[in-house]
Short mmCIF file of C-alpha atoms in Angstrom, two decimals:
data_model
loop_
_atom_site.label_atom_id
_atom_site.label_comp_id
_atom_site.label_asym_id
_atom_site.label_seq_id
_atom_site.Cartn_x
_atom_site.Cartn_y
_atom_site.Cartn_z
CA UNK A 1 -34.08 -26.09 15.69
CA UNK A 2 -31.80 -23.90 17.72
CA UNK A 3 -29.16 -26.55 18.28
CA UNK A 4 -29.24 -27.35 14.57
CA UNK A 5 -28.63 -23.72 13.76
CA UNK A 6 -25.78 -23.53 16.19
CA UNK A 7 -24.26 -26.61 14.61
CA UNK A 8 -24.51 -24.99 11.20
CA UNK A 9 -23.10 -21.75 12.54
CA UNK A 10 -20.23 -23.54 14.22
CA UNK A 11 -19.56 -25.39 10.98
CA UNK A 12 -19.36 -22.10 9.13
CA UNK A 13 -16.82 -20.79 11.58
CA UNK A 14 -14.73 -23.92 11.35
CA UNK A 15 -14.87 -23.92 7.56
CA UNK A 16 -13.77 -20.30 7.24
CA UNK A 17 -10.08 -20.20 6.39
CA UNK A 18 -7.85 -18.92 9.16
CA UNK A 19 -7.17 -15.73 7.21
CA UNK A 20 -5.60 -13.85 9.94
CA UNK A 21 -3.45 -15.85 12.30
CA UNK A 22 -0.20 -14.33 13.48
CA UNK A 23 2.35 -14.29 10.67
CA UNK A 24 5.42 -16.46 10.67
CA UNK A 25 8.25 -13.95 10.87
CA UNK A 26 11.40 -13.15 12.84
CA UNK A 27 12.26 -9.85 14.41
CA UNK A 28 15.85 -8.74 14.58
CA UNK A 29 16.16 -5.03 15.29
CA UNK A 30 19.06 -3.07 13.87
CA UNK A 31 20.04 -0.73 16.67
CA UNK A 32 22.98 1.56 17.36
CA UNK A 33 24.88 -1.22 19.08
CA UNK A 34 24.19 -3.87 16.47
CA UNK A 35 21.35 -6.33 15.94
CA UNK A 36 19.00 -7.29 18.78
CA UNK A 37 17.11 -10.58 18.55
CA UNK A 38 13.49 -10.21 19.72
CA UNK A 39 11.52 -13.21 20.92
CA UNK A 40 8.03 -12.73 19.49
CA UNK A 41 6.55 -16.10 20.39
CA UNK A 42 7.07 -18.35 23.38
CA UNK A 43 5.37 -21.18 25.26
CA UNK A 44 2.47 -19.82 27.29
CA UNK A 45 3.13 -19.43 31.00
CA UNK A 46 1.84 -22.32 33.13
CA UNK A 47 -1.21 -20.49 34.39
CA UNK A 48 -2.44 -20.11 30.80
CA UNK A 49 -1.63 -23.61 29.59
CA UNK A 50 -5.25 -24.79 29.58
CA UNK A 51 -6.21 -21.79 27.42
CA UNK A 52 -3.39 -21.38 24.94
CA UNK A 53 -0.18 -23.10 23.99
CA UNK A 54 1.80 -20.20 22.59
CA UNK A 55 1.98 -16.53 23.35
CA UNK A 56 2.63 -14.08 20.53
CA UNK A 57 3.77 -10.49 20.42
CA UNK A 58 1.32 -8.03 18.88
CA UNK A 59 4.03 -7.38 16.29
CA UNK A 60 3.10 -10.66 14.55
CA UNK A 61 -0.44 -9.45 13.94
CA UNK A 62 0.48 -6.23 12.18
CA UNK A 63 0.86 -5.72 8.45
CA UNK A 64 4.15 -6.04 6.61
CA UNK A 65 4.77 -2.28 6.41
CA UNK A 66 4.09 -1.78 10.11
CA UNK A 67 6.32 -4.71 11.07
CA UNK A 68 9.13 -3.42 8.90
CA UNK A 69 9.19 -0.09 10.72
CA UNK A 70 10.32 -1.89 13.85
CA UNK A 71 13.23 -3.73 12.22
CA UNK A 72 15.51 -0.73 12.17
CA UNK A 73 15.79 2.03 14.75
CA UNK A 74 16.35 4.41 11.90
CA UNK A 75 12.79 3.76 10.68
CA UNK A 76 11.13 3.46 14.09
CA UNK A 77 9.49 6.80 14.95
CA UNK A 78 9.38 5.74 18.61
CA UNK A 79 13.14 6.20 18.87
CA UNK A 80 12.72 9.96 18.48
CA UNK A 81 10.81 9.98 21.74
CA UNK A 82 13.49 7.93 23.45
CA UNK A 83 16.05 10.48 22.22
CA UNK A 84 13.97 13.26 23.68
CA UNK A 85 13.88 11.19 26.87
CA UNK A 86 17.67 11.15 26.87
CA UNK A 87 17.74 14.95 26.72
CA UNK A 88 15.37 15.09 29.67
CA UNK A 89 17.51 12.54 31.50
CA UNK A 90 20.48 14.85 31.26
CA UNK A 91 18.62 18.10 31.95
CA UNK A 92 19.27 19.73 35.31
CA UNK A 93 15.65 20.16 36.25
CA UNK A 94 15.51 19.35 39.96
CA UNK A 95 15.00 22.10 42.56
CA UNK A 96 18.68 21.73 43.42
CA UNK A 97 19.77 21.36 39.85
CA UNK A 98 19.69 17.56 39.84
CA UNK A 99 19.29 15.62 36.64
CA UNK A 100 18.40 11.95 36.42
CA UNK A 101 21.97 11.48 35.26
CA UNK A 102 23.44 13.07 38.36
CA UNK A 103 22.19 10.12 40.43
CA UNK A 104 21.82 7.33 37.88
CA UNK A 105 24.65 8.14 35.47
CA UNK A 106 23.85 6.50 32.15
CA UNK A 107 20.32 5.21 31.49
CA UNK A 108 21.87 1.79 30.98
CA UNK A 109 22.15 1.64 34.77
CA UNK A 110 18.46 0.72 34.59
CA UNK A 111 19.02 -2.22 32.23
CA UNK A 112 16.69 -5.09 33.07
CA UNK A 113 14.29 -3.01 35.15
CA UNK A 114 11.47 -2.89 32.59
CA UNK A 115 11.46 -6.69 32.28
CA UNK A 116 10.51 -6.99 35.96
CA UNK A 117 7.79 -4.38 36.18
CA UNK A 118 5.15 -4.06 37.51
CA UNK A 119 6.40 -5.38 40.83
CA UNK A 120 5.70 -4.94 44.50
CA UNK A 121 8.27 -2.54 45.87
CA UNK A 122 10.21 -4.18 48.68
CA UNK A 123 10.34 -0.97 50.71
CA UNK A 124 6.77 0.30 50.46
CA UNK A 125 4.85 -2.89 49.74
CA UNK A 126 3.09 -1.01 46.93
CA UNK A 127 2.56 -2.30 43.42
CA UNK A 128 4.74 -0.10 41.22
CA UNK A 129 4.70 0.47 37.48
CA UNK A 130 7.61 2.23 35.81
CA UNK A 131 5.69 5.51 35.92
CA UNK A 132 5.58 5.26 39.73
CA UNK A 133 9.32 4.86 40.02
CA UNK A 134 9.95 7.80 37.75
CA UNK A 135 7.49 10.00 39.64
CA UNK A 136 8.96 8.97 43.00
CA UNK A 137 12.27 10.46 41.88
CA UNK A 138 10.67 13.47 40.21
CA UNK A 139 8.79 14.41 43.38
CA UNK A 140 10.79 13.08 46.34
CA UNK A 141 14.29 13.41 44.97
CA UNK A 142 13.98 16.40 42.66
CA UNK A 143 11.28 18.35 44.45
CA UNK A 144 9.09 18.74 41.37
CA UNK A 145 5.39 18.32 40.75
CA UNK A 146 4.62 14.77 39.60
CA UNK A 147 4.65 14.21 35.87
CA UNK A 148 1.32 13.35 34.30
CA UNK A 149 0.91 9.58 33.92
CA UNK A 150 0.45 9.98 30.19
CA UNK A 151 2.22 13.29 29.68
CA UNK A 152 5.08 13.79 27.24
CA UNK A 153 7.84 13.92 29.87
CA UNK A 154 6.68 10.61 31.27
CA UNK A 155 6.26 8.89 27.93
CA UNK A 156 9.65 10.02 26.66
CA UNK A 157 11.26 8.68 29.82
CA UNK A 158 9.39 5.37 29.60
CA UNK A 159 10.64 4.98 26.06
CA UNK A 160 14.24 5.64 27.09
CA UNK A 161 14.17 3.33 30.10
CA UNK A 162 12.27 0.51 28.37
CA UNK A 163 14.77 0.55 25.55
CA UNK A 164 17.54 -0.36 28.01
CA UNK A 165 15.86 -3.77 28.45
CA UNK A 166 15.13 -4.42 24.81
CA UNK A 167 15.49 -8.08 23.91
CA UNK A 168 15.38 -9.27 27.52
CA UNK A 169 12.62 -11.71 28.45
CA UNK A 170 9.64 -10.31 30.31
CA UNK A 171 9.74 -11.90 33.74
CA UNK A 172 7.35 -10.44 36.27
CA UNK A 173 6.73 -12.13 39.60
CA UNK A 174 3.17 -13.25 40.19
CA UNK A 175 3.63 -14.99 43.54
CA UNK A 176 4.54 -13.82 47.03
CA UNK A 177 3.58 -10.21 47.69
CA UNK A 178 2.48 -9.82 44.05
CA UNK A 179 -0.17 -12.54 44.34
CA UNK A 180 -3.15 -10.46 45.55
CA UNK A 181 -2.51 -7.77 42.91
CA UNK A 182 -2.15 -10.42 40.24
CA UNK A 183 -5.44 -12.01 41.30
CA UNK A 184 -7.14 -8.63 41.09
CA UNK A 185 -5.76 -8.10 37.60
CA UNK A 186 -6.84 -11.55 36.50
CA UNK A 187 -10.34 -10.94 37.77
CA UNK A 188 -10.49 -7.71 35.77
CA UNK A 189 -9.23 -9.45 32.65
CA UNK A 190 -12.25 -11.73 32.70
CA UNK A 191 -14.82 -9.12 33.79
CA UNK A 192 -17.26 -8.06 31.12
CA UNK A 193 -17.27 -4.30 31.43
CA UNK A 194 -19.54 -1.71 29.97
CA UNK A 195 -22.77 -1.65 28.06
CA UNK A 196 -21.27 -3.98 25.46
CA UNK A 197 -20.38 -6.45 28.22
CA UNK A 198 -16.96 -7.38 26.93
CA UNK A 199 -13.94 -8.63 28.80
CA UNK A 200 -10.33 -8.36 27.68
CA UNK A 201 -10.46 -12.14 27.28
CA UNK A 202 -13.37 -11.98 24.84
CA UNK A 203 -11.26 -10.09 22.36
CA UNK A 204 -7.68 -11.07 23.13
CA UNK A 205 -8.10 -14.71 24.17
CA UNK A 206 -11.29 -16.06 22.59
CA UNK A 207 -10.96 -14.18 19.31
CA UNK A 208 -7.27 -13.44 18.83
CA UNK A 209 -6.30 -13.89 15.19
CA UNK A 210 -9.74 -12.87 13.93
CA UNK A 211 -10.87 -9.58 12.46
CA UNK A 212 -13.09 -7.18 14.41
CA UNK A 213 -14.06 -4.85 11.61
CA UNK A 214 -10.72 -3.60 10.20
CA UNK A 215 -8.70 -4.64 13.26
CA UNK A 216 -6.72 -7.84 13.46
CA UNK A 217 -7.06 -8.96 17.07
CA UNK A 218 -3.79 -9.81 18.80
CA UNK A 219 -3.37 -11.37 22.22
CA UNK A 220 -3.23 -7.87 23.69
CA UNK A 221 0.29 -8.34 25.06
CA UNK A 222 2.11 -5.40 26.63
CA UNK A 223 5.72 -6.51 26.03
CA UNK A 224 5.95 -3.91 23.25
CA UNK A 225 5.03 -0.90 25.35
CA UNK A 226 5.43 1.97 25.17
CA UNK A 227 4.50 1.62 21.55
CA UNK A 228 4.55 4.09 18.69
CA UNK A 229 1.02 3.95 17.32
CA UNK A 230 0.68 5.00 13.71
CA UNK A 231 -2.99 5.83 14.15
CA UNK A 232 -2.17 8.35 16.90
CA UNK A 233 1.20 9.40 15.46
CA UNK A 234 2.53 9.23 18.99
CA UNK A 235 3.62 7.07 21.87
CA UNK A 236 1.01 5.06 23.75
CA UNK A 237 1.62 3.54 27.17
CA UNK A 238 0.04 0.31 28.37
CA UNK A 239 -2.08 2.31 30.80
CA UNK A 240 -3.37 4.44 27.92
CA UNK A 241 -4.11 1.39 25.82
CA UNK A 242 -6.18 -0.07 28.65
CA UNK A 243 -8.18 3.15 28.80
CA UNK A 244 -8.91 2.85 25.09
CA UNK A 245 -9.92 -0.79 25.20
CA UNK A 246 -12.23 -0.35 28.20
CA UNK A 247 -13.77 2.78 26.71
CA UNK A 248 -14.55 0.83 23.54
CA UNK A 249 -16.84 -1.44 25.53
CA UNK A 250 -19.00 1.61 26.34
CA UNK A 251 -17.73 1.48 29.89
CA UNK A 252 -16.56 3.96 32.46
CA UNK A 253 -12.81 3.45 32.32
CA UNK A 254 -10.33 3.50 35.16
CA UNK A 255 -7.71 6.23 35.38
CA UNK A 256 -4.21 5.65 34.02
CA UNK A 257 -2.11 4.87 37.07
CA UNK A 258 -5.11 3.80 39.16
CA UNK A 259 -4.72 0.81 41.47
CA UNK A 260 -7.02 -1.15 39.18
CA UNK A 261 -5.05 -0.51 36.01
CA UNK A 262 -1.77 -1.20 37.77
CA UNK A 263 -3.06 -4.58 38.88
CA UNK A 264 -4.28 -5.18 35.34
CA UNK A 265 -0.87 -4.24 33.96
CA UNK A 266 0.79 -6.76 36.25
CA UNK A 267 -1.57 -9.50 35.15
CA UNK A 268 -1.42 -8.68 31.44
CA UNK A 269 2.38 -8.37 31.59
CA UNK A 270 2.60 -11.80 33.21
CA UNK A 271 0.67 -13.29 30.28
CA UNK A 272 3.69 -12.27 28.23
CA UNK A 273 6.38 -13.74 30.50
CA UNK A 274 8.93 -15.15 28.07
CA UNK A 275 8.41 -12.66 25.23
CA UNK A 276 11.06 -9.98 24.77
CA UNK A 277 10.74 -6.45 25.98
CA UNK A 278 10.34 -4.56 22.69
CA UNK A 279 9.77 -1.02 23.87
CA UNK A 280 9.68 1.03 21.76
CA UNK A 281 7.58 -1.04 19.38
CA UNK A 282 5.56 0.08 16.36
CA UNK A 283 1.89 -0.77 16.06
CA UNK A 284 -0.96 0.23 13.89
CA UNK B 1 -38.15 5.83 37.42
CA UNK B 2 -40.12 3.45 39.61
CA UNK B 3 -41.83 0.55 38.01
CA UNK B 4 -45.25 1.80 39.10
CA UNK B 5 -44.63 5.21 37.63
CA UNK B 6 -43.42 3.66 34.41
CA UNK B 7 -46.48 1.45 34.23
CA UNK B 8 -48.73 4.40 34.96
CA UNK B 9 -47.05 6.40 32.23
CA UNK B 10 -47.29 3.46 29.88
CA UNK B 11 -51.02 3.32 30.53
CA UNK B 12 -51.41 7.03 29.95
CA UNK B 13 -49.48 6.65 26.71
CA UNK B 14 -51.66 3.75 25.68
CA UNK B 15 -54.73 5.85 26.21
CA UNK B 16 -53.24 8.88 24.49
CA UNK B 17 -51.74 6.99 21.56
CA UNK B 18 -54.30 4.40 20.54
CA UNK B 19 -52.06 2.58 18.06
CA UNK B 20 -49.18 1.14 20.11
CA UNK B 21 -46.89 2.11 22.98
CA UNK B 22 -43.22 1.48 22.38
CA UNK B 23 -41.98 -1.30 24.61
CA UNK B 24 -39.29 -0.07 27.03
CA UNK B 25 -36.07 -2.12 27.16
CA UNK B 26 -36.89 -3.29 30.67
CA UNK B 27 -40.38 -4.44 29.63
CA UNK B 28 -39.42 -6.67 26.71
CA UNK B 29 -40.93 -10.14 27.15
CA UNK B 30 -38.79 -13.05 25.98
CA UNK B 31 -40.12 -16.44 25.06
CA UNK B 32 -37.25 -18.90 24.98
CA UNK B 33 -34.84 -16.27 23.68
CA UNK B 34 -37.32 -14.92 21.13
CA UNK B 35 -39.38 -11.72 21.28
CA UNK B 36 -42.61 -12.33 19.38
CA UNK B 37 -44.07 -8.86 19.77
CA UNK B 38 -42.86 -5.90 17.74
CA UNK B 39 -41.23 -3.27 19.93
CA UNK B 40 -43.04 -0.44 18.15
CA UNK B 41 -45.94 -1.82 16.14
CA UNK B 42 -44.50 0.01 13.13
CA UNK B 43 -43.06 -2.35 10.50
CA UNK B 44 -39.29 -2.04 10.13
CA UNK B 45 -37.60 -0.47 7.13
CA UNK B 46 -35.04 -2.91 5.74
CA UNK B 47 -32.95 -0.24 3.99
CA UNK B 48 -32.65 1.69 7.20
CA UNK B 49 -31.74 -1.63 8.86
CA UNK B 50 -28.75 -1.96 6.52
CA UNK B 51 -27.59 1.52 7.48
CA UNK B 52 -27.87 0.71 11.19
CA UNK B 53 -26.00 -2.56 10.76
CA UNK B 54 -23.11 -1.06 8.85
CA UNK B 55 -22.64 2.22 10.73
CA UNK B 56 -19.91 2.13 13.39
CA UNK B 57 -21.73 4.33 15.86
CA UNK B 58 -24.97 2.35 15.56
CA UNK B 59 -25.23 -1.43 15.26
CA UNK B 60 -21.86 -2.05 13.62
CA UNK B 61 -22.92 -5.68 13.22
CA UNK B 62 -20.34 -6.07 10.45
CA UNK B 63 -17.62 -5.58 13.07
CA UNK B 64 -18.19 -9.23 13.91
CA UNK B 65 -20.41 -10.67 11.15
CA UNK B 66 -19.85 -10.96 7.43
CA UNK B 67 -22.82 -10.28 5.19
CA UNK B 68 -22.17 -11.60 1.71
CA UNK B 69 -25.28 -9.79 0.48
CA UNK B 70 -23.51 -6.47 1.18
CA UNK B 71 -20.28 -6.85 -0.79
CA UNK B 72 -19.69 -3.09 -0.88
CA UNK B 73 -19.33 -2.80 2.86
CA UNK B 74 -15.61 -2.72 3.66
CA UNK B 75 -13.80 -4.48 6.48
CA UNK B 76 -16.38 -7.02 7.57
CA UNK B 77 -15.25 -8.94 10.63
CA UNK B 78 -15.14 -12.73 10.99
CA UNK B 79 -15.65 -13.25 14.69
CA UNK B 80 -19.26 -14.40 14.41
CA UNK B 81 -21.18 -16.57 11.94
CA UNK B 82 -21.98 -14.91 8.59
CA UNK B 83 -25.51 -13.55 8.57
CA UNK B 84 -26.39 -14.79 5.09
CA UNK B 85 -29.32 -17.15 5.43
CA UNK B 86 -30.20 -15.85 8.91
CA UNK B 87 -33.76 -15.30 7.66
CA UNK B 88 -34.02 -19.02 6.88
CA UNK B 89 -32.45 -20.18 10.10
CA UNK B 90 -34.44 -17.99 12.47
CA UNK B 91 -37.99 -16.70 12.73
CA UNK B 92 -38.68 -12.99 12.97
CA UNK B 93 -39.36 -13.37 16.71
CA UNK B 94 -36.05 -15.18 17.22
CA UNK B 95 -34.14 -12.55 15.26
CA UNK B 96 -35.74 -9.79 17.33
CA UNK B 97 -34.74 -11.62 20.51
CA UNK B 98 -31.15 -12.02 19.31
CA UNK B 99 -30.82 -8.33 18.48
CA UNK B 100 -32.50 -7.13 21.68
CA UNK B 101 -30.34 -9.30 23.94
CA UNK B 102 -28.42 -12.14 22.33
CA UNK B 103 -27.54 -13.59 25.71
CA UNK B 104 -31.15 -14.74 26.13
CA UNK B 105 -30.65 -17.01 23.10
CA UNK B 106 -26.95 -17.77 23.43
CA UNK B 107 -25.88 -17.68 27.07
CA UNK B 108 -22.51 -15.95 27.57
CA UNK B 109 -22.52 -14.77 23.97
CA UNK B 110 -19.91 -12.26 22.90
CA UNK B 111 -22.69 -10.42 21.08
CA UNK B 112 -23.83 -7.27 22.89
CA UNK B 113 -27.46 -6.60 23.73
CA UNK B 114 -28.66 -3.76 21.53
CA UNK B 115 -31.88 -2.96 23.36
CA UNK B 116 -30.80 -3.39 26.90
CA UNK B 117 -30.25 -0.86 29.68
CA UNK B 118 -29.55 -2.80 32.86
CA UNK B 119 -27.24 -5.32 34.44
CA UNK B 120 -23.96 -3.75 33.32
CA UNK B 121 -20.67 -3.39 35.17
CA UNK B 122 -19.45 0.24 35.01
CA UNK B 123 -21.69 1.35 32.15
CA UNK B 124 -20.30 4.36 30.33
CA UNK B 125 -21.75 7.39 28.62
CA UNK B 126 -21.51 5.92 25.10
CA UNK B 127 -17.82 5.88 24.03
CA UNK B 128 -16.63 8.81 26.16
CA UNK B 129 -15.09 6.64 28.89
CA UNK B 130 -17.09 8.59 31.45
CA UNK B 131 -19.72 7.01 33.70
CA UNK B 132 -23.23 7.02 32.39
CA UNK B 133 -25.62 9.04 34.52
CA UNK B 134 -28.17 6.50 35.58
CA UNK B 135 -29.02 3.62 33.26
CA UNK B 136 -27.62 4.22 29.78
CA UNK B 137 -30.06 4.43 26.87
CA UNK B 138 -30.11 1.30 24.71
CA UNK B 139 -27.51 1.18 21.90
CA UNK B 140 -30.31 1.12 19.32
CA UNK B 141 -33.78 2.62 19.49
CA UNK B 142 -36.83 0.37 19.36
CA UNK B 143 -37.49 1.36 15.77
CA UNK B 144 -33.87 0.74 14.78
CA UNK B 145 -34.18 -2.77 16.19
CA UNK B 146 -37.31 -3.29 14.08
CA UNK B 147 -35.46 -1.96 11.02
CA UNK B 148 -32.58 -4.40 11.60
CA UNK B 149 -35.01 -7.29 12.07
CA UNK B 150 -36.77 -6.32 8.86
CA UNK B 151 -33.50 -6.58 6.96
CA UNK B 152 -32.42 -9.82 8.66
CA UNK B 153 -35.66 -11.55 7.60
CA UNK B 154 -34.72 -10.81 3.97
CA UNK B 155 -31.43 -12.70 4.31
CA UNK B 156 -32.57 -15.98 2.73
CA UNK B 157 -30.30 -18.36 0.86
#
């Protein structure tokens, strides 16, 4: 009886039309310096090949109006935050009057950085996300209190720095010194947290393309971060997004910037190796 | 609470309330994934069951399941099999078992246990993101489970 029911149930699932797969669309962003081609789908990295063939940006799962907002920097509200980040970059805020610009000149000196993060820092052996690098300079080189992981200063700066790598393929290292962190992140990705006992993989691997209530489930990629989220009318970092997703399983979350969420960010980022850095993207 | 204490209390309650003692989440007895005995002894209210199943903060079953019999409910998900005909496919005891803890019927199911308080990794205090103090209360009360089961049994093709 039970196996019959399961067969019927499985048949129902199979028969349901695939209403909600990623759309077939191309993303070329009109920016200040001309059009930027964004790679929104790519062959899955080797370690995922037995689970999925293609990786897709979350952009392909959003509705037409949301997708359109990302086609032109003029329409993308996230760019306002990057502009604010540029003002901060040039502000002489250090205890000795340093600005980011006084050491790094133009933000484009950091081109390519976002595509490689998180990574294990060669000097300290620590796993570093972009926030860590920014705070290292804020505290050690400018003598200031660290910026909040999800505070406005930090998010504006993440937007500005991520934008310098827009269009470049995500390419984080998962071997060598990164391996143990990556393993930790992978383990978390498949751990069923909280009272609802749900893992990242349950939503973003097993059920991507389907609807969970009003939400169209994407692969949960982070290549678009920081992202301008329409629902929040503000920037959201990957660390913040993880907090939200874990909280929604009725779980005790980890802190943004915690060792756990950094390891998770490395692992999740690596699932998107080959997609373009989009930051600042627009999502629902 | 120790098991002995709980049992002792349960006995006191049985004596005090002659009708029926509500079964605690940790005392539910499964038979091959099904739960034959009512959790409360009070028949479920199917209308209330609909409310529980379609309210985000309660069962939110429609997050994953479509229910064709409730066309007015917006944004029904399509992760899980539609529930239409569930009352034909499953007995009342089986439906109760699925709602209490679907993993007893479908191992590794994506479906959460709605009357379950133990065995979690980092259980939270509802949707606050904070740790729950001690075991969290079940997502649904015993009577809400009975209400949901009452509605599910009406879903016949």
